[in-house]
Short mmCIF file of C-alpha atoms and ligand atoms in Angstrom, two decimals:
data_model
loop_
_atom_site.label_atom_id
_atom_site.label_comp_id
_atom_site.label_asym_id
_atom_site.label_seq_id
_atom_site.Cartn_x
_atom_site.Cartn_y
_atom_site.Cartn_z
CA MET A 1 -0.16 -0.05 -0.03
CA VAL A 2 3.08 2.30 -0.56
CA GLY A 3 1.25 4.05 -3.26
CA ASP A 4 -1.81 4.89 -1.42
CA GLU A 5 0.55 6.49 1.27
CA ILE A 6 2.28 8.73 -1.03
CA ILE A 7 -0.66 9.98 -2.66
CA ALA A 8 -2.18 10.26 1.01
CA ASN A 9 0.82 12.63 1.90
CA LEU A 10 0.49 14.38 -1.15
CA LEU A 11 -3.11 15.07 -1.38
CA GLY A 12 -4.73 14.20 1.88
CA GLY A 13 -7.50 11.60 1.44
CA ILE A 14 -10.37 14.11 1.15
CA TYR A 15 -9.37 15.48 -2.36
CA ILE A 16 -8.84 11.82 -3.76
CA LYS A 17 -12.40 10.97 -2.62
CA GLY A 18 -13.09 14.20 -5.04
CA ILE A 19 -11.51 12.78 -7.94
CA LYS A 20 -12.81 9.59 -7.37
CA GLN A 21 -16.62 10.75 -7.50
CA SER A 22 -16.17 13.05 -10.42
CA ARG A 23 -13.54 11.04 -12.75
CA ARG A 24 -15.13 9.71 -15.67
CA LEU A 25 -14.59 9.09 -19.33
CA ILE A 26 -15.98 11.25 -22.06
CA SER A 27 -16.35 10.67 -25.95
CA THR A 28 -14.36 12.89 -27.86
CA ILE A 29 -16.45 14.02 -30.42
CA SER A 30 -20.07 13.97 -29.01
CA ASN A 31 -19.26 14.36 -25.24
CA ASN A 32 -21.17 11.31 -23.77
CA GLU A 33 -20.07 9.99 -20.37
CA TYR A 34 -18.82 6.60 -19.33
CA PRO A 35 -17.68 5.40 -16.17
CA PHE A 36 -13.43 5.80 -15.44
CA ASP A 37 -13.39 2.12 -15.17
CA ARG A 38 -15.12 0.94 -18.44
CA ILE A 39 -13.16 -1.93 -20.01
CA GLU A 40 -13.80 -1.30 -23.44
CA GLU A 41 -11.42 1.72 -24.53
CA VAL A 42 -13.94 3.17 -27.20
CA ALA A 43 -17.43 4.30 -26.83
CA VAL A 44 -20.28 2.59 -28.08
CA ASN A 45 -20.25 4.30 -31.59
CA ASP A 46 -16.67 3.58 -31.48
CA GLU A 47 -15.39 6.91 -30.92
CA THR A 48 -12.39 7.70 -28.83
CA LEU A 49 -12.73 7.95 -25.11
CA GLU A 50 -10.62 10.55 -22.70
CA VAL A 51 -10.60 11.40 -19.25
CA PHE A 52 -12.09 13.92 -17.76
CA ILE A 53 -9.96 15.80 -15.48
CA PRO A 54 -12.32 18.28 -13.01
CA GLU A 55 -11.58 21.47 -11.77
CA LEU A 56 -8.24 22.25 -13.66
CA ASN A 57 -8.69 25.78 -12.99
CA LYS A 58 -7.75 24.98 -9.69
CA ALA A 59 -4.73 22.75 -10.79
CA ARG A 60 -1.57 23.50 -9.24
CA ILE A 61 2.28 22.19 -9.78
CA LYS A 62 3.37 20.71 -6.82
CA SER A 63 6.78 19.67 -6.11
CA GLY A 64 8.11 16.16 -6.49
CA LYS A 65 10.85 14.12 -8.25
CA TYR A 66 8.46 12.40 -10.37
CA LEU A 67 6.44 14.09 -13.19
CA TRP A 68 3.22 12.48 -11.61
CA GLU A 69 3.88 13.71 -8.59
CA ARG A 70 4.36 17.32 -9.33
CA TYR A 71 1.33 17.23 -11.95
CA VAL A 72 -1.02 15.32 -9.73
CA ASP A 73 -3.61 17.75 -9.67
CA PHE A 74 -4.14 16.81 -13.37
CA LEU A 75 -4.24 13.00 -13.22
CA PRO A 76 -6.90 10.61 -12.27
CA PHE A 77 -4.98 7.79 -10.71
CA THR A 78 -5.23 7.36 -6.82
CA ARG A 79 -2.70 4.46 -6.71
CA MET A 80 0.58 5.85 -8.37
CA SER A 81 4.02 4.82 -6.80
CA LYS A 82 7.45 4.93 -7.79
CA GLU A 83 7.30 0.97 -6.98
CA PHE A 84 6.03 0.75 -10.69
CA SER A 85 8.04 3.09 -12.52
CA LEU A 86 11.05 2.06 -14.50
CA GLY A 87 12.49 5.85 -14.92
CA GLU A 88 10.54 6.54 -18.03
CA GLY A 89 10.51 10.20 -19.38
CA ASN A 90 13.12 12.75 -18.38
CA THR A 91 14.40 12.52 -21.95
CA PRO A 92 16.48 15.13 -23.58
CA LEU A 93 15.22 18.02 -25.71
CA ILE A 94 17.96 18.88 -27.77
CA GLN A 95 18.42 21.80 -30.36
CA GLY A 96 19.16 20.55 -34.03
CA ASN A 97 22.49 21.01 -35.31
CA ASP A 98 23.34 22.99 -38.59
CA TYR A 99 23.15 19.90 -40.44
CA LEU A 100 19.39 19.35 -39.53
CA GLN A 101 18.88 23.15 -39.98
CA LYS A 102 20.13 22.90 -43.51
CA PHE A 103 18.47 19.96 -44.46
CA THR A 104 14.96 21.09 -43.31
CA GLY A 105 15.26 24.35 -43.79
CA VAL A 106 13.99 25.00 -40.29
CA LYS A 107 16.23 27.14 -37.80
CA ASP A 108 14.47 26.90 -34.99
CA LEU A 109 14.57 23.24 -34.56
CA PHE A 110 14.25 21.01 -31.52
CA LEU A 111 14.63 17.02 -30.92
CA LYS A 112 12.60 15.25 -28.17
CA ASN A 113 14.82 12.04 -27.84
CA GLU A 114 12.13 9.60 -26.73
CA THR A 115 14.37 6.46 -27.83
CA GLN A 116 16.07 6.99 -24.36
CA ASN A 117 13.14 5.50 -22.51
CA PRO A 118 13.60 2.29 -20.61
CA THR A 119 12.20 0.20 -23.51
CA TRP A 120 13.56 2.79 -26.25
CA SER A 121 10.05 4.11 -27.25
CA PHE A 122 7.54 6.74 -25.60
CA LYS A 123 5.41 3.75 -25.28
CA ASP A 124 6.77 3.36 -21.68
CA ARG A 125 4.94 6.73 -20.33
CA GLY A 126 1.71 5.33 -21.30
CA SER A 127 2.61 1.78 -20.19
CA LEU A 128 3.36 3.01 -16.39
CA ALA A 129 -0.45 4.74 -16.40
CA CYS A 130 -1.91 1.49 -17.38
CA ILE A 131 -0.08 -0.13 -14.60
CA PHE A 132 -1.17 2.44 -12.15
CA MET A 133 -4.69 1.95 -13.67
CA ALA A 134 -4.48 -1.88 -12.94
CA LYS A 135 -3.19 -1.53 -9.47
CA GLU A 136 -5.94 1.20 -8.67
CA MET A 137 -8.77 -1.80 -10.40
CA GLU A 138 -6.84 -4.58 -8.46
CA GLU A 139 -6.04 -6.51 -11.70
CA VAL A 140 -3.74 -9.06 -11.52
CA VAL A 141 -3.52 -9.79 -15.61
CA THR A 142 -3.05 -7.03 -18.32
CA ALA A 143 -3.15 -7.66 -21.67
CA THR A 144 -2.34 -6.20 -25.23
CA ILE A 145 -2.13 -6.88 -28.93
CA SER A 146 0.93 -5.94 -30.56
CA THR A 147 3.64 -6.88 -32.98
CA GLY A 148 6.21 -4.44 -31.33
CA ASN A 149 7.11 -1.49 -29.13
CA MET A 150 3.71 -1.63 -27.29
CA GLY A 151 4.16 -5.40 -26.67
CA ASN A 152 7.73 -4.85 -25.40
CA SER A 153 6.96 -2.00 -23.09
CA ILE A 154 3.86 -3.47 -21.00
CA SER A 155 6.05 -6.59 -20.55
CA ALA A 156 8.72 -4.81 -18.86
CA TYR A 157 6.30 -2.55 -16.55
CA GLY A 158 4.39 -5.83 -15.78
CA ALA A 159 7.53 -7.31 -14.76
CA LYS A 160 8.57 -4.52 -12.73
CA SER A 161 5.20 -4.34 -11.01
CA GLY A 162 4.19 -7.80 -10.42
CA ILE A 163 1.40 -7.91 -12.86
CA ASN A 164 1.11 -10.90 -15.14
CA VAL A 165 1.17 -9.75 -19.04
CA ILE A 166 -0.52 -11.73 -21.85
CA VAL A 167 0.20 -10.46 -25.36
CA PHE A 168 -1.62 -11.56 -28.47
CA VAL A 169 0.86 -11.43 -31.52
CA PRO A 170 -0.06 -12.15 -35.22
CA GLU A 171 1.71 -15.07 -37.08
CA PHE A 172 3.98 -12.63 -38.94
CA THR A 173 5.41 -10.99 -35.63
CA PRO A 174 9.24 -11.26 -36.07
CA ILE A 175 10.60 -13.70 -33.39
CA GLU A 176 13.35 -11.32 -32.26
CA LYS A 177 10.44 -8.88 -30.83
CA ILE A 178 8.45 -12.05 -29.18
CA LYS A 179 11.61 -13.06 -27.88
CA ALA A 180 12.35 -9.50 -26.18
CA MET A 181 8.88 -9.69 -24.66
CA THR A 182 9.30 -13.39 -23.24
CA ILE A 183 12.37 -12.08 -21.72
CA HIS A 184 10.03 -10.32 -19.01
CA GLY A 185 8.02 -13.56 -18.38
CA THR A 186 5.26 -12.36 -20.62
CA LYS A 187 2.80 -14.66 -21.88
CA VAL A 188 2.75 -14.63 -25.90
CA ILE A 189 0.13 -16.32 -27.33
CA LYS A 190 0.59 -16.15 -31.47
CA VAL A 191 -2.78 -16.30 -32.90
CA LYS A 192 -3.56 -17.72 -36.37
CA ALA A 193 -5.90 -15.87 -38.07
CA PRO A 194 -6.77 -14.70 -42.09
CA ASP A 195 -6.42 -10.96 -40.89
CA TYR A 196 -4.81 -8.90 -38.22
CA SER A 197 -7.82 -6.47 -37.64
CA PHE A 198 -10.36 -9.56 -37.85
CA MET A 199 -8.01 -11.10 -34.96
CA LYS A 200 -8.15 -7.89 -32.91
CA LYS A 201 -11.86 -7.53 -33.08
CA ARG A 202 -12.40 -11.21 -31.97
CA ILE A 203 -9.87 -11.03 -29.18
CA LEU A 204 -11.58 -7.79 -27.77
CA LYS A 205 -15.03 -9.34 -27.99
CA LEU A 206 -13.58 -12.24 -26.09
CA ALA A 207 -11.79 -10.46 -23.54
CA LYS A 208 -15.12 -7.89 -23.07
CA LYS A 209 -16.96 -11.33 -21.78
CA LEU A 210 -13.81 -12.65 -19.51
CA GLY A 211 -13.73 -9.21 -18.04
CA LEU A 212 -10.12 -8.80 -19.30
CA ARG A 213 -8.70 -5.25 -19.61
CA ILE A 214 -6.83 -5.35 -23.04
CA VAL A 215 -4.58 -1.93 -23.58
CA SER A 216 -4.18 -0.55 -26.76
CA GLY A 217 -2.11 2.30 -28.40
CA ASN A 218 -5.05 4.65 -28.16
CA GLY A 219 -6.84 3.77 -24.93
CA PRO A 220 -7.89 6.67 -22.82
CA ILE A 221 -5.55 5.63 -20.12
CA ARG A 222 -2.70 5.41 -21.58
CA VAL A 223 -3.27 8.93 -23.23
CA GLU A 224 -2.86 9.98 -19.40
CA GLY A 225 0.58 8.80 -19.59
CA TYR A 226 1.61 10.58 -22.80
CA LYS A 227 0.21 13.76 -21.71
CA LEU A 228 3.17 14.17 -19.37
CA THR A 229 5.32 14.44 -22.14
CA ALA A 230 3.52 17.97 -22.81
CA PHE A 231 4.41 18.83 -18.86
CA GLU A 232 8.05 17.63 -19.30
CA LEU A 233 8.28 20.20 -22.33
CA TYR A 234 6.64 22.71 -20.37
CA GLU A 235 9.43 22.61 -17.68
CA GLN A 236 12.21 21.92 -20.09
CA MET A 237 11.21 24.88 -22.28
CA GLU A 238 10.72 27.45 -19.20
CA GLY A 239 7.08 27.99 -19.63
CA THR A 240 6.95 28.32 -23.51
CA VAL A 241 5.19 26.55 -25.96
CA PRO A 242 6.66 25.39 -29.75
CA ASP A 243 4.73 26.80 -32.83
CA TYR A 244 4.98 23.04 -34.04
CA ILE A 245 5.14 19.45 -32.58
CA THR A 246 5.85 16.86 -35.31
CA VAL A 247 4.62 13.20 -34.28
CA PRO A 248 4.78 10.06 -36.57
CA THR A 249 1.14 8.86 -35.74
CA SER A 250 -0.83 5.54 -36.25
CA ALA A 251 -2.99 4.44 -33.40
CA CYS A 252 -3.23 8.14 -32.39
CA GLY A 253 -2.54 7.88 -28.83
CA HIS A 254 0.47 9.94 -28.59
CA ILE A 255 -0.53 13.06 -30.47
CA ARG A 256 -3.64 13.11 -28.33
CA GLY A 257 -1.90 12.98 -25.27
CA ILE A 258 0.62 15.65 -25.96
CA PHE A 259 -1.95 17.86 -27.30
CA LYS A 260 -4.36 16.82 -24.40
CA GLY A 261 -1.59 17.93 -21.94
CA TYR A 262 -1.19 21.36 -23.55
CA ARG A 263 -4.57 21.53 -23.39
CA GLU A 264 -5.02 21.35 -19.83
CA LEU A 265 -2.03 23.59 -19.08
CA LYS A 266 -3.78 26.21 -20.65
CA LYS A 267 -7.11 25.56 -18.68
CA ALA A 268 -5.27 25.75 -15.34
CA GLY A 269 -3.48 28.97 -16.84
CA PHE A 270 0.03 27.85 -17.12
CA ILE A 271 -0.07 29.04 -20.97
CA ASP A 272 -2.03 31.11 -23.47
CA LYS A 273 -1.33 29.37 -26.63
CA LEU A 274 -1.53 25.81 -27.88
CA PRO A 275 1.12 24.01 -30.18
CA LYS A 276 0.03 23.06 -33.57
CA MET A 277 0.32 19.38 -34.47
CA ILE A 278 2.07 17.86 -37.56
CA ILE A 279 0.59 14.55 -38.11
CA VAL A 280 3.24 12.28 -40.12
CA GLN A 281 2.24 9.09 -41.72
CA ALA A 282 3.82 6.68 -44.38
CA LYS A 283 2.43 7.59 -47.92
CA ASN A 284 1.92 3.82 -48.42
CA ASN A 285 -0.66 3.78 -45.34
CA SER A 286 -1.75 7.01 -44.60
CA PRO A 287 -5.41 6.91 -43.69
CA ILE A 288 -5.61 10.11 -41.42
CA VAL A 289 -3.07 12.24 -43.81
CA SER A 290 -5.15 11.41 -47.02
CA ALA A 291 -8.21 12.49 -45.71
CA ILE A 292 -7.05 15.70 -44.51
CA LYS A 293 -5.40 16.39 -47.63
CA GLU A 294 -8.61 15.62 -49.57
CA GLY A 295 -10.81 17.48 -47.08
CA LYS A 296 -12.64 14.67 -46.03
CA THR A 297 -13.79 14.24 -42.03
CA GLN A 298 -13.59 10.49 -42.04
CA ILE A 299 -10.44 7.99 -42.31
CA GLN A 300 -9.86 6.35 -45.65
CA SER A 301 -8.71 2.82 -44.63
CA PHE A 302 -5.64 1.37 -45.90
CA SER A 303 -5.11 -2.65 -46.31
CA ASN A 304 -2.91 -4.74 -48.12
CA PHE A 305 -0.03 -2.33 -48.08
CA THR A 306 4.06 -2.28 -47.24
CA THR A 307 5.92 0.52 -45.50
CA ILE A 308 9.50 0.29 -43.58
CA ALA A 309 8.23 2.10 -40.96
CA GLU A 310 6.78 -0.65 -39.35
CA ALA A 311 5.35 1.14 -35.98
CA ILE A 312 3.09 3.21 -37.73
CA THR A 313 1.16 0.51 -39.87
CA SER A 314 -2.43 1.06 -38.40
CA GLY A 315 -4.44 1.04 -41.57
CA THR A 316 -7.96 1.84 -39.85
CA PRO A 317 -6.93 3.90 -36.76
CA MET A 318 -9.87 3.87 -34.48
CA GLY A 319 -8.82 7.34 -33.06
CA GLY A 320 -8.31 8.66 -36.97
CA ASN A 321 -11.26 10.38 -36.95
CA GLU A 322 -10.88 12.38 -33.70
CA ILE A 323 -7.93 13.65 -35.24
CA ILE A 324 -9.35 14.59 -38.00
CA HIS A 325 -11.60 16.53 -36.38
CA LYS A 326 -8.98 18.39 -34.27
CA ALA A 327 -6.48 19.12 -37.06
CA LYS A 328 -9.76 21.06 -38.66
CA GLU A 329 -10.64 23.01 -35.44
CA PHE A 330 -7.00 23.69 -34.43
CA ASN A 331 -5.38 24.40 -37.68
CA TRP A 332 -2.82 21.43 -37.53
CA LEU A 333 -0.63 20.27 -40.52
CA ALA A 334 -0.36 16.77 -42.09
CA GLU A 335 2.02 15.41 -44.47
CA ASP A 336 3.24 11.88 -45.69
CA VAL A 337 6.42 10.54 -46.58
CA THR A 338 7.55 8.13 -49.28
CA GLU A 339 9.62 4.87 -48.45
CA GLU A 340 12.72 6.74 -50.18
CA GLU A 341 12.11 9.61 -48.11
CA ILE A 342 11.77 7.80 -44.58
CA LEU A 343 14.86 5.71 -45.47
CA GLU A 344 16.83 9.30 -46.49
CA SER A 345 15.11 10.63 -42.99
CA GLN A 346 16.82 7.75 -40.93
CA LYS A 347 20.25 8.42 -42.48
CA VAL A 348 20.34 12.31 -42.06
CA LEU A 349 19.26 11.73 -38.28
CA GLY A 350 22.15 9.03 -38.26
CA LYS A 351 24.53 11.82 -39.60
CA ALA A 352 23.05 14.27 -36.96
CA GLY A 353 23.56 11.90 -34.06
CA TYR A 354 20.55 10.19 -33.67
CA PHE A 355 19.62 6.40 -34.37
CA VAL A 356 16.05 5.76 -34.67
CA GLU A 357 13.56 3.37 -36.21
CA PRO A 358 12.27 4.36 -39.80
CA ALA A 359 8.94 5.38 -38.21
CA ALA A 360 10.38 7.84 -35.92
CA ALA A 361 12.49 9.17 -38.66
CA THR A 362 9.41 10.41 -40.65
CA SER A 363 9.16 13.55 -39.06
CA VAL A 364 12.44 14.88 -40.76
CA TYR A 365 10.91 14.80 -44.13
CA ALA A 366 7.74 15.57 -43.64
CA VAL A 367 9.03 19.11 -41.75
CA LYS A 368 11.53 19.67 -44.73
CA LYS A 369 8.28 19.60 -46.92
CA LEU A 370 6.01 21.56 -45.26
CA LYS A 371 8.68 24.11 -45.05
CA GLN A 372 9.32 23.93 -48.71
CA SER A 373 5.79 24.66 -49.46
CA GLY A 374 5.58 27.53 -47.14
CA ASP A 375 2.96 25.94 -44.60
CA ILE A 376 5.93 26.32 -41.99
CA ALA A 377 6.85 29.93 -41.33
CA ASN A 378 10.54 30.99 -41.60
CA ASP A 379 10.57 31.94 -37.76
CA ALA A 380 8.81 28.77 -36.31
CA LYS A 381 9.97 26.80 -33.53
CA VAL A 382 9.47 23.00 -34.64
CA LEU A 383 9.64 20.20 -32.30
CA LEU A 384 10.40 16.83 -34.07
CA MET A 385 9.37 13.62 -31.50
CA LEU A 386 12.02 10.96 -32.01
CA THR A 387 9.36 8.35 -31.05
CA GLY A 388 11.63 5.16 -31.24
CA SER A 389 15.11 3.36 -31.48
CA GLY A 390 16.88 2.15 -34.43
CA LEU A 391 18.11 -1.04 -32.65
CA LYS A 392 14.57 -2.49 -32.50
CA ASP A 393 14.52 -2.99 -36.13
CA MET A 394 17.64 -4.18 -38.03
CA GLU A 395 15.84 -5.30 -40.98
CA VAL A 396 15.70 -1.77 -42.22
CA PHE A 397 19.56 -2.31 -43.03
CA LYS A 398 19.03 -4.35 -45.85
CA GLU A 399 17.61 -1.24 -47.70
CA HIS A 400 20.37 0.90 -46.89
CA SER A 401 23.96 0.98 -48.23
CA PHE A 402 27.17 0.79 -46.48
CA ASP A 403 30.55 2.29 -47.29
CA ILE A 404 33.03 -0.14 -45.85
CA MET A 405 36.70 -0.09 -46.71
CA GLU A 406 38.36 -3.50 -46.87
CA SER A 407 42.10 -4.17 -45.41
CA ASN A 408 44.19 -6.95 -44.07
CA LEU A 409 47.29 -6.35 -41.54
CA HIS A 410 49.48 -5.64 -44.66
CA ASN A 411 47.50 -3.04 -46.55
CA ILE A 412 46.42 -1.15 -43.12
CA LYS A 413 49.22 1.51 -43.08
CA VAL A 414 48.49 2.71 -46.84
CA ASP A 415 44.65 2.26 -46.85
CA LEU A 416 44.78 4.68 -43.59
CA GLN A 417 47.42 7.24 -45.14
CA GLN A 418 44.89 7.15 -47.95
CA LEU A 419 41.72 7.96 -45.82
CA LEU A 420 43.33 10.39 -43.65
CA LYS A 421 44.49 12.51 -46.74
C1 PLP B 501 3.59 3.32 -31.49
C2 PLP B 501 4.86 4.30 -32.15
C3 PLP B 501 4.27 5.42 -32.95
C4 PLP B 501 3.11 5.89 -33.29
O1 PLP B 501 2.04 6.11 -31.79
P1 PLP B 501 0.52 5.89 -31.67
O2 PLP B 501 0.20 6.35 -30.52
O3 PLP B 501 0.03 4.96 -32.23
O4 PLP B 501 -0.23 6.97 -33.04
C5 PLP B 501 5.25 5.70 -33.66
N1 PLP B 501 6.47 5.69 -33.64
C6 PLP B 501 6.86 4.44 -32.83
C7 PLP B 501 8.39 4.43 -32.64
C8 PLP B 501 5.96 4.10 -32.27
O5 PLP B 501 6.38 2.76 -31.46
#
């Protein structure tokens, strides 16, 4: 019960009761209410849900070592504890060097390096929130359906906090990724099914019947973890807000979370403007970006595509319609990038000192194109979210060419002299 004690000390029991009574989920387009402990992550009409945080006008930033301690007034959880943390967050915010500024054309460029999280992607911030929730609901098992970063992250956090993890994977999941989950003691179930989306639907239905919570990339609880990124940026940028935040987008949880954090900071009176988000997708799978470019209000489903940006392959993202809605309301930008552009972006970031996976690299080329087209102004401050590490995906190296110099002990002197010239 250490978690309870910490929060009791921070807040006093009365306020916890207040949160417990008023917290709820609301659907993001029609504003319908649902109970906070709802197992399904979407509304009855499939709209995305978000946590309603009461009394933001009274929210204050407290002192404390962890983000979730300082921003406790903005969070719905009552069982938060460092027991469940693996040291997520506190990732570097670094100014882009000359090379990156020249490549993108953006002078005021910053990179938020989320690859420095415990399982090498931003997913860890959301996984911590999912564990807070599981502890609060006294769940002993949590599950996800994943082929990659999400499964790895939930596996690590489950192991840290003594919660059993089940990950359902489709048959095509690479064995390296499965091994990385099982090292944490996760039960991986490889499900033979004709189609990944079909498999997801079937498992979600079954889980609901069994009372098993399946967390996915766009769930309202994860979003509460992702929004801490906005609070961290607020501190790192000393209360200022960037003009644009560029986010490679798939299920949409990350982009929603960051924006929700800024909206809440604004409601609480800490900032007076919101950043504009830049939605980035691979051209081969761009259900959201293509809809926005064509002025549509609903996602355009993609299937039977291939892209090297493996972490952004949601062809029918449940959160997509909300993002299209928000893009219009808040004047966001959207851009897609080709496979060649993704590979080049990965190389460019490598040359600037960052080794990211293809999905994470997409932002670089997207920003370059938006700057060229004049959508991003000359003096705009632009932030790139580097979402995941390059080491996770070595397959992509088949697509890159290398310049490796062959030598031997006899020739090495001459070769080296040649090189140093
Ligand atoms: C999950 C993931 C994304 C996409 O985030 P969503 O919340 O699904 O939109 C982008 N990049 C990487 C590396 C990821 O792991």
